[in-house]
Amino acid sequence: MRGLRILLRLLPRPFRRDYGEELLETAREQWRSQGPRLSAPGRLLFWPRQWWAVIRVAVGLRWRERVAGEPVWREGGMKRMGGRLRRGPSLAEIGQDLRYALRQMARAPGFYGLVILMLSLGIGLNTATFSAVHALLIRPLPGVERPDRLVRLFRSFPGGSEWGTNSIPHYRDLREGTRQAFVGVAAWDFVTLSLGSEEGAEVVLGQMASVDFFDVLGVEAILGRTFVPEEGAAVGADPVVVLSWGFWEDRFGSDPGIVGRELRINGRGFQVVGVAPRGFAGPTKLQDPALWVPLSMQPQLLPGWGDVHESRNTNFLNVVARLRPGTTLEAARASLEAFMAGLRERHPEVYEGTGIRVVSQDEVGLAADYGKYGVVLLAVVGLLLLVACVNVANMFLARGEQRRREIDIRLSLGAGRGRILRQLLTESLLLTTAAGVCAVALAGAAVDLLGRIPLPGGRPLDLALNLPVLLFALVVALGTGLVFGLAPALRAVRTARRGPMGGRASSLGGQPPRLSGALVVAQTALSVVLILSAALFLQSLWAAARIDPGLDVDLIVAVDLTPGILGYDRASVEALYRRLARRLERHPDVAGVTWADRAPLASGQQATRVSVPGSTVVDEPLTVGYTRIGPEYFGTVGIGLQLGRGIGQQDDPEASRVVVVNTAMAARFWPGQDPLGQTVETQGGKRLTVVGVAQNTSTLDLKGPPQPFMYLALAQDFGPNATVIVRSAGDAERLIPLIRAEVRALDRQVPLRNLRTIRSEVGRILLPTRVTAVALGLFGALGLLLSSAGLYGVVAYTVSRQIREIGIRIALGADRGRVLRSVVGRGLRLTLTGSALGIVAAAAAAGWVREMVYQERTVDPLAVLVVPLLLTAVAVIASWIPACRAAAVDPVRALKTE
Amino acid sequence: MQETLPLTHVAYHILLALARQDRHGYGVIQDVALSTDGQVELQAGTLYAALKRLVDEGWIEPVPTPAGADTRRRTYAITNRGREVLLAESRRLEHLVELAREASVLPGTRSAEA
């Protein structure tokens, strides 16, 4: 009852004023009198039926009266207002409408097929793209409680670099000293482990984590337990391990009795205490650790390091903290400033000049680096959807004019407007439903395809069709279909004349409708932006492929060896590498062997603060990246030496410490001077003498100017794990099985990881650009196709409607050429306007994506010229052909054409 | 007169109902339901939209109520003009039925076959 009163507001005010209360009273009376006699469903439906009647009346009084333009009670009018003669529209009527709609569609399969194709392409691609972007970039950490309250703590160093690394003592201080801001602080790092079994050792990727790791993230074990606080107390005392769900499923077949079993990790027995819930993969998204071990076991997990629990300078941990409820990020930052000030006082030599940075968890990781790529992809595919919708709109507009005649005839034969509208609505609904179904199928297939692409981390993407996006795209596109399917038909119904045999849609009203023209402009503009963006990224890819990284990328193969895990001491490690090099060098395919603490162009970078004692140029320490290398490095890798020498056999622990700098560093630290013989001092007070200057190599992401870089001697700064780098005499790929065999022959137990060519590393770095370029290339091509087709269709149709006018003008003596030119001229004007708009928009967008592309110039004059030219050409051809045909026709026949 | 015909079913039924006697809103609904054997079930909204139209055209009018009476239960009466329209429409329908009989669509004719 109250519902009815509320719905009364839909009615026009005068009506409401005069009859509103009376209406309510009558309905009440109806309910009182009829209600008891109704069956249960009848009672349930009583009020909804009343509501529906009021709604229909309101619509009728407010809107359809305007459409019909005549008193509402004429034939068909009252029926539309809801007085029912039958329970109608009857099933039979609906069936008729459907059959009629199907017949219409069968009569023009090309038209409808094209519409369905365009809509489903637009919707499907949008959904697939958004699902992928969502899974990779937007979706919050799976399995973690309230990830929006998590923050990451980075230490910042002068020189502008920041590294997600903290030392254990620093972490301990953090945990104790920030209780005001954080409810918990946890530390973790990836660690490569050797998992022993009867078949031999297997390498797994795990995470070393502080005992409160699971608590801070809000994760509870589904089997057994996670770490308990006691397990952080004594170093090396608690060999426990928590398995990830995926690892438990793959490796142990989801064995319910896994808790309590012992696993041999790095040769030591660790007891399984629990299994993490499904979907939880730690605090990062791309790499999934197989298991978690306590930080207190660090000496066993990183044997080459010794016990670093008290080493404030060994920075390797990532820190994640949970904000106390009610604390904001700013408040946390402020309290951390105070905390850091205290640390600087107590340990000035470590913390002088450093700071701390607190960043929300959402802002780190993939989203931070690749977020912009995601946005670009989404923007472009959104444009594609728009182009498709505009196309569809145009097509319907054009067709609407055609249907007019048919509608006129039906009206004059006495068909009710309501009935006609209902049939047109059925047709539109049928069409959009078909498009929707195809779209969902396409999106599903695309998502499935994308899910199979292996990521650099090795794991395939966990993609699901994103429902909200699917619904959104469906609504947008299908909404377009409905609106533009109905609108022209509505217009036709409204303005059709009812004279004998209906009026004739006279094409003497030869000015093409303004809406159509606006749509052509919009279409052109959107297409230009779309295609230029695609072209931009394709060029970026091409430019990237031509970058010279400064080393012989195609000839080098690298493999990471970690004999440190097995507890090799220094002497045996050095012996291992030397023997391996000797064995490899015997092969004719091998042109050189060296080793370093990491491969060239490897991800992640190590750096240290470097100062030049007594320098006037560099007054405060700068952070410089470095790598520790073995002998023969520069020759093997292919980096030229400009001055001096590389690191050699003579640079052993007995000799004075040396360093080779790159050209950028020499220019920065000793401009105009000879760098050889100069001294640099690193963090921790070590002094090194410059013995050589090497050519610059590319920075990490292959973009940007070269940064200062140093090469230290691995022998003088020892670490047991190294990457062996082998230069090939010919084909780098051939070395891969060779290297594997030789390492195995030396020591079967030494874990060997990541045997790859450097060329594939470059491929990995370029992956985002590649993916974006390919996707955009696809979208751009589609966009071009759609736009050309749409443009052609609409322009050709508009012109063909002017056949009559053209005929008359020529018959009246107008110059044939001039008539043609004016017709073609319109098409030209529209596309040129659209192109201009598109170019402006594309230029603006290009500025925004500048740092994502490898080429210097974001606006390519060639593309800017070619694309609009192409589209304009299409428009011109589309106007020319029918215009020509019109002009060639006998004027008298043209006049008779209808 | 011709341009106001044909009437819609609802308008026709309402005029018919009021031709017999003055009624209020619910009364019309009841009468229409009765005389069509439940085929035509008017809802309140529909009824009043129709009533408004008929009032605007001058074919029915609300019966003047004594001051202070409940305006939620107004009674309506058919006007003379309304009766004319009703008559014209009925004649038109009669004519249609006659055509149907002549075409043997409906059984029986006015004039018996010889």
GROMACS .gro file of N, CA and C in nm, chain B residues 35-78:
model
  132
  933SER      N    1  -1.962  -0.763  -1.567
  933SER     CA    2  -2.026  -0.773  -1.698
  933SER      C    3  -1.935  -0.836  -1.804
  934THR      N    4  -1.807  -0.842  -1.778
  934THR     CA    5  -1.722  -0.911  -1.876
  934THR      C    6  -1.676  -1.046  -1.825
  935ASP      N    7  -1.741  -1.090  -1.718
  935ASP     CA    8  -1.704  -1.221  -1.662
  935ASP      C    9  -1.557  -1.227  -1.623
  936GLY      N   10  -1.507  -1.121  -1.570
  936GLY     CA   11  -1.368  -1.122  -1.523
  936GLY      C   12  -1.264  -1.100  -1.632
  937GLN      N   13  -1.308  -1.083  -1.755
  937GLN     CA   14  -1.211  -1.066  -1.864
  937GLN      C   15  -1.136  -0.934  -1.850
  938VAL      N   16  -1.208  -0.831  -1.813
  938VAL     CA   17  -1.143  -0.700  -1.801
  938VAL      C   18  -1.128  -0.667  -1.654
  939GLU      N   19  -1.004  -0.672  -1.607
  939GLU     CA   20  -0.976  -0.639  -1.468
  939GLU      C   21  -0.903  -0.506  -1.463
  940LEU      N   22  -0.974  -0.402  -1.425
  940LEU     CA   23  -0.908  -0.272  -1.420
  940LEU      C   24  -0.829  -0.258  -1.291
  941GLN      N   25  -0.711  -0.200  -1.304
  941GLN     CA   26  -0.637  -0.163  -1.183
  941GLN      C   27  -0.667  -0.017  -1.152
  942ALA      N   28  -0.639   0.021  -1.032
  942ALA     CA   29  -0.676   0.157  -0.990
  942ALA      C   30  -0.611   0.262  -1.077
  943GLY      N   31  -0.484   0.242  -1.107
  943GLY     CA   32  -0.413   0.341  -1.187
  943GLY      C   33  -0.477   0.359  -1.323
  944THR      N   34  -0.502   0.244  -1.388
  944THR     CA   35  -0.562   0.249  -1.521
  944THR      C   36  -0.696   0.321  -1.517
  945LEU      N   37  -0.775   0.283  -1.419
  945LEU     CA   38  -0.909   0.339  -1.408
  945LEU      C   39  -0.905   0.490  -1.402
  946TYR      N   40  -0.826   0.542  -1.315
  946TYR     CA   41  -0.827   0.686  -1.295
  946TYR      C   42  -0.767   0.762  -1.412
  947ALA      N   43  -0.670   0.699  -1.479
  947ALA     CA   44  -0.621   0.763  -1.602
  947ALA      C   45  -0.736   0.777  -1.700
  948ALA      N   46  -0.810   0.670  -1.712
  948ALA     CA   47  -0.923   0.673  -1.805
  948ALA      C   48  -1.030   0.772  -1.759
  949LEU      N   49  -1.060   0.769  -1.631
  949LEU     CA   50  -1.161   0.860  -1.579
  949LEU      C   51  -1.121   1.005  -1.605
  950LYS      N   52  -0.994   1.033  -1.583
  950LYS     CA   53  -0.948   1.171  -1.606
  950LYS      C   54  -0.974   1.213  -1.749
  951ARG      N   55  -0.940   1.121  -1.841
  951ARG     CA   56  -0.959   1.153  -1.982
  951ARG      C   57  -1.106   1.177  -2.014
  952LEU      N   58  -1.187   1.088  -1.960
  952LEU     CA   59  -1.329   1.100  -1.990
  952LEU      C   60  -1.386   1.229  -1.932
  953VAL      N   61  -1.334   1.263  -1.815
  953VAL     CA   62  -1.378   1.390  -1.754
  953VAL      C   63  -1.331   1.507  -1.840
  954ASP      N   64  -1.207   1.501  -1.884
  954ASP     CA   65  -1.154   1.612  -1.965
  954ASP      C   66  -1.234   1.630  -2.092
  955GLU      N   67  -1.279   1.518  -2.149
  955GLU     CA   68  -1.355   1.528  -2.272
  955GLU      C   69  -1.498   1.572  -2.247
  956GLY      N   70  -1.536   1.567  -2.121
  956GLY     CA   71  -1.674   1.606  -2.091
  956GLY      C   72  -1.775   1.496  -2.110
  957TRP      N   73  -1.728   1.372  -2.112
  957TRP     CA   74  -1.823   1.263  -2.132
  957TRP      C   75  -1.874   1.209  -2.001
  958ILE      N   76  -1.798   1.231  -1.895
  958ILE     CA   77  -1.848   1.199  -1.762
  958ILE      C   78  -1.817   1.315  -1.671
  959GLU      N   79  -1.878   1.317  -1.558
  959GLU     CA   80  -1.847   1.425  -1.464
  959GLU      C   81  -1.859   1.374  -1.322
  960PRO      N   82  -1.778   1.431  -1.233
  960PRO     CA   83  -1.795   1.391  -1.093
  960PRO      C   84  -1.923   1.451  -1.039
  961VAL      N   85  -1.996   1.369  -0.962
  961VAL     CA   86  -2.121   1.418  -0.904
  961VAL      C   87  -2.087   1.515  -0.792
  962PRO      N   88  -2.147   1.633  -0.797
  962PRO     CA   89  -2.114   1.731  -0.692
  962PRO      C   90  -2.149   1.675  -0.555
  963THR      N   91  -2.053   1.683  -0.468
  963THR     CA   92  -2.075   1.627  -0.335
  963THR      C   93  -2.108   1.737  -0.236
  964PRO      N   94  -2.185   1.702  -0.139
  964PRO     CA   95  -2.213   1.803  -0.035
  964PRO      C   96  -2.084   1.842   0.036
  965ALA      N   97  -2.080   1.965   0.079
  965ALA     CA   98  -1.956   2.016   0.139
  965ALA      C   99  -1.913   1.929   0.256
  966GLY      N  100  -1.783   1.905   0.268
  966GLY     CA  101  -1.734   1.828   0.381
  966GLY      C  102  -1.733   1.678   0.357
  967ALA      N  103  -1.790   1.637   0.247
  967ALA     CA  104  -1.791   1.491   0.223
  967ALA      C  105  -1.653   1.443   0.182
  968ASP      N  106  -1.632   1.316   0.194
  968ASP     CA  107  -1.501   1.254   0.167
  968ASP      C  108  -1.471   1.257   0.017
  969THR      N  109  -1.368   1.335  -0.024
  969THR     CA  110  -1.338   1.340  -0.168
  969THR      C  111  -1.267   1.216  -0.217
  970ARG      N  112  -1.239   1.127  -0.124
  970ARG     CA  113  -1.172   1.006  -0.171
  970ARG      C  114  -1.271   0.907  -0.227
  971ARG      N  115  -1.395   0.935  -0.213
  971ARG     CA  116  -1.491   0.840  -0.267
  971ARG      C  117  -1.590   0.913  -0.355
  972ARG      N  118  -1.534   0.977  -0.460
  972ARG     CA  119  -1.621   1.054  -0.547
  972ARG      C  120  -1.704   0.961  -0.633
  973THR      N  121  -1.821   1.009  -0.670
  973THR     CA  122  -1.905   0.934  -0.761
  973THR      C  123  -1.905   1.003  -0.897
  974TYR      N  124  -1.911   0.923  -1.000
  974TYR     CA  125  -1.909   0.978  -1.135
  974TYR      C  126  -2.040   0.947  -1.207
  975ALA      N  127  -2.078   1.039  -1.297
  975ALA     CA  128  -2.201   1.019  -1.374
  975ALA      C  129  -2.171   1.048  -1.521
  976ILE      N  130  -2.244   0.981  -1.606
  976ILE     CA  131  -2.223   1.003  -1.749
  976ILE      C  132  -2.299   1.130  -1.787
   0.00000   0.00000   0.00000
